[in-house]
Amino acid sequence: MTQDTHDRRTVLECMVWAGTGLLWTIAGGVPQSSLLGIGEANAQAATGFNFLQISDSHIGFKQAANPNPLGTLQEAVGKVGTLTTRPAFMIHTGDISHLSRPAEFDDAEKIISSAKLDVHYVPGEHDIVDEGRGADYMNRFGKKLQAQGTGWYSFDHAGVHFVGLVNVADLKAGGMGSLGAAQLAWLADDLKSKSSSTPLVIFAHIPLWTVNADWGWGTDDATQALDLVKRFGSVTVLNGHIHQIMQKVEGAVTFHTARSTAFPQPAPGTAPSPGPLKVPDDKLRSVLGITSIAVRQGTQPLAVIDGTLA
Amino acid sequence: MIDRRSLCAAGAILTLVLLSQQARADEAAVKIDNFTFIPETITVKPGTVVKWTNEDDIPHSIVGTDGKIHSKAIDTNEDFSFTFSEPGTYNYFCGLHPHMKGKIIVAP
Ligand SMILES: [Cu+2]
């Protein structure tokens, strides 16, 4: 598909594919080689914009599944400069660091900032295990983002409303991810003034749908958040945490999880636990990656395209 | 009637018993493997030091449901110890992966 033959109908087809799980076909069939690993959504630049999702960089991880996550983060960020359509900004869906150590955050920020894009972060559970239980994250990232509570906030870009949520704090025994009453109340208030035709992008670390309860891959009170977005015509939910691509469409809501830039995790039910998955060294980059999201005007689903580091 | 000497001997024996209990009963180990506390439940005497060792490639933590225990993140091959002085049942979970649960029963 070239830009010339790229009429409105083909754009819609691409988006429908992206929205129904056939994304795999696109991701596999898109000319990734010519795009250095990041499949770019076929952009209609005049009416929309692209942004990137990066996730689970786990700087500080040292185990066999990837002894050099800083190197692979560098490779991922290095691809940003090669894109033909410059992304408007980047979101990072958490687990920036492995153990919330200052040096890990420093290293991650140094590389991520080299993309010269605004970065909208949300914390993963690995980013709030400092003594202050997330105080360092808030000082480094939350303040800049004018975040509230444990790090939630919203912003608008070109008519799209973005909401960054935190579902990794104050977790309860036996539970999964949790948003908590205070954040849900804030979300209700935040969305109140938005018209139903406003496209919404909601991002958080742990999936906001239950991918696998046994492994804690879900958010206990996600339903309450999703009830609040029911009246909206286009909702895209972007998560990380599970280090692999999963997608689900439910009405107007498209759920999508991104790959990690550090190491893969097993598919549900294929391993005794969700711990890091060691793959042969020459396969590692094919299971790491970042995600490019193209936003069109209107209430159509966003085109979500995953690219690997291979 | 108890004379002074036998009282003294009893005291000495009691001291010995207490000392030997202290020397032997005070450590218990819990292994963290495959996102599971092994064993999930242990029963220990008051004063026991319970030591958790993480054998996973991902950090875990120990958080008591009563809020009294809150470990730092325990990285791969690291450990965390806590002394259980008072009898009772202590439920705990992993602060990073709360579906991981365990229990320490402290009974005399
Ligand atoms: Cu854990």
PDB file of C-alpha atoms in Angstrom, chain B residues 4-80:
ATOM      1  CA  ARG B   4      16.722 -24.765  98.855  1.00  0.00           C
ATOM      2  CA  ARG B   5      18.992 -27.164  97.043  1.00  0.00           C
ATOM      3  CA  SER B   6      16.326 -28.853  94.920  1.00  0.00           C
ATOM      4  CA  LEU B   7      14.795 -25.478  94.067  1.00  0.00           C
ATOM      5  CA  CYS B   8      18.199 -24.384  92.896  1.00  0.00           C
ATOM      6  CA  ALA B   9      18.626 -27.539  90.804  1.00  0.00           C
ATOM      7  CA  ALA B  10      15.191 -27.083  89.248  1.00  0.00           C
ATOM      8  CA  GLY B  11      16.115 -23.535  88.344  1.00  0.00           C
ATOM      9  CA  ALA B  12      19.293 -24.683  86.718  1.00  0.00           C
ATOM     10  CA  ILE B  13      17.467 -27.319  84.696  1.00  0.00           C
ATOM     11  CA  LEU B  14      14.850 -24.783  83.627  1.00  0.00           C
ATOM     12  CA  THR B  15      17.576 -22.406  82.492  1.00  0.00           C
ATOM     13  CA  LEU B  16      19.243 -25.168  80.531  1.00  0.00           C
ATOM     14  CA  VAL B  17      15.963 -26.110  78.860  1.00  0.00           C
ATOM     15  CA  LEU B  18      15.272 -22.499  77.914  1.00  0.00           C
ATOM     16  CA  LEU B  19      18.778 -22.030  76.579  1.00  0.00           C
ATOM     17  CA  SER B  20      18.661 -25.166  74.470  1.00  0.00           C
ATOM     18  CA  GLN B  21      15.238 -24.174  73.123  1.00  0.00           C
ATOM     19  CA  GLN B  22      16.593 -20.825  72.155  1.00  0.00           C
ATOM     20  CA  ALA B  23      19.576 -22.343  70.416  1.00  0.00           C
ATOM     21  CA  ARG B  24      17.529 -24.776  68.389  1.00  0.00           C
ATOM     22  CA  ALA B  25      14.019 -23.514  67.700  1.00  0.00           C
ATOM     23  CA  ASP B  26      14.733 -20.168  66.235  1.00  0.00           C
ATOM     24  CA  GLU B  27      15.066 -20.420  62.517  1.00  0.00           C
ATOM     25  CA  ALA B  28      12.597 -21.412  59.876  1.00  0.00           C
ATOM     26  CA  ALA B  29      13.018 -21.121  56.143  1.00  0.00           C
ATOM     27  CA  VAL B  30      10.504 -20.255  53.450  1.00  0.00           C
ATOM     28  CA  LYS B  31      11.557 -20.574  49.852  1.00  0.00           C
ATOM     29  CA  ILE B  32      10.035 -18.400  47.121  1.00  0.00           C
ATOM     30  CA  ASP B  33       9.957 -20.321  43.878  1.00  0.00           C
ATOM     31  CA  ASN B  34       7.716 -20.062  40.826  1.00  0.00           C
ATOM     32  CA  PHE B  35       5.725 -17.250  42.443  1.00  0.00           C
ATOM     33  CA  THR B  36       4.882 -19.504  45.420  1.00  0.00           C
ATOM     34  CA  PHE B  37       5.815 -19.432  49.100  1.00  0.00           C
ATOM     35  CA  ILE B  38       7.101 -22.904  50.003  1.00  0.00           C
ATOM     36  CA  PRO B  39       5.790 -24.039  52.399  1.00  0.00           C
ATOM     37  CA  GLU B  40       2.751 -21.848  52.163  1.00  0.00           C
ATOM     38  CA  THR B  41       1.957 -22.317  55.855  1.00  0.00           C
ATOM     39  CA  ILE B  42       4.444 -22.953  58.645  1.00  0.00           C
ATOM     40  CA  THR B  43       3.975 -23.216  62.404  1.00  0.00           C
ATOM     41  CA  VAL B  44       6.791 -21.899  64.577  1.00  0.00           C
ATOM     42  CA  LYS B  45       7.507 -21.176  68.245  1.00  0.00           C
ATOM     43  CA  PRO B  46       7.496 -17.587  69.527  1.00  0.00           C
ATOM     44  CA  GLY B  47      10.849 -15.957  68.957  1.00  0.00           C
ATOM     45  CA  THR B  48      11.510 -17.788  65.710  1.00  0.00           C
ATOM     46  CA  VAL B  49      13.311 -15.983  62.927  1.00  0.00           C
ATOM     47  CA  VAL B  50      11.638 -16.772  59.623  1.00  0.00           C
ATOM     48  CA  LYS B  51      13.870 -16.305  56.613  1.00  0.00           C
ATOM     49  CA  TRP B  52      12.469 -16.027  53.090  1.00  0.00           C
ATOM     50  CA  THR B  53      14.843 -16.697  50.198  1.00  0.00           C
ATOM     51  CA  ASN B  54      13.882 -15.716  46.661  1.00  0.00           C
ATOM     52  CA  GLU B  55      14.817 -18.301  44.041  1.00  0.00           C
ATOM     53  CA  ASP B  56      12.879 -16.634  41.225  1.00  0.00           C
ATOM     54  CA  ASP B  57      14.322 -14.406  38.494  1.00  0.00           C
ATOM     55  CA  ILE B  58      12.020 -11.600  39.596  1.00  0.00           C
ATOM     56  CA  PRO B  59      11.835  -9.745  42.926  1.00  0.00           C
ATOM     57  CA  HIS B  60       9.129 -10.433  45.476  1.00  0.00           C
ATOM     58  CA  SER B  61       8.300  -8.909  48.849  1.00  0.00           C
ATOM     59  CA  ILE B  62       6.683  -9.882  52.126  1.00  0.00           C
ATOM     60  CA  VAL B  63       3.744  -7.777  53.256  1.00  0.00           C
ATOM     61  CA  GLY B  64       1.680  -8.698  56.302  1.00  0.00           C
ATOM     62  CA  THR B  65      -2.062  -8.251  55.947  1.00  0.00           C
ATOM     63  CA  ASP B  66      -2.018  -6.555  59.362  1.00  0.00           C
ATOM     64  CA  GLY B  67       0.513  -4.028  58.036  1.00  0.00           C
ATOM     65  CA  LYS B  68       3.207  -4.887  60.591  1.00  0.00           C
ATOM     66  CA  ILE B  69       5.579  -6.594  58.170  1.00  0.00           C
ATOM     67  CA  HIS B  70       6.676  -4.821  55.018  1.00  0.00           C
ATOM     68  CA  SER B  71       9.918  -6.043  53.480  1.00  0.00           C
ATOM     69  CA  LYS B  72      11.899  -4.303  50.820  1.00  0.00           C
ATOM     70  CA  ALA B  73      11.912  -5.931  47.398  1.00  0.00           C
ATOM     71  CA  ILE B  74      13.768  -9.234  47.731  1.00  0.00           C
ATOM     72  CA  ASP B  75      15.728  -9.680  44.523  1.00  0.00           C
ATOM     73  CA  THR B  76      16.924 -12.969  43.016  1.00  0.00           C
ATOM     74  CA  ASN B  77      18.886 -15.049  45.575  1.00  0.00           C
ATOM     75  CA  GLU B  78      18.383 -12.416  48.263  1.00  0.00           C
ATOM     76  CA  ASP B  79      16.616 -13.049  51.542  1.00  0.00           C
ATOM     77  CA  PHE B  80      14.566 -11.288  54.187  1.00  0.00           C
TER      78      PHE B  80
END
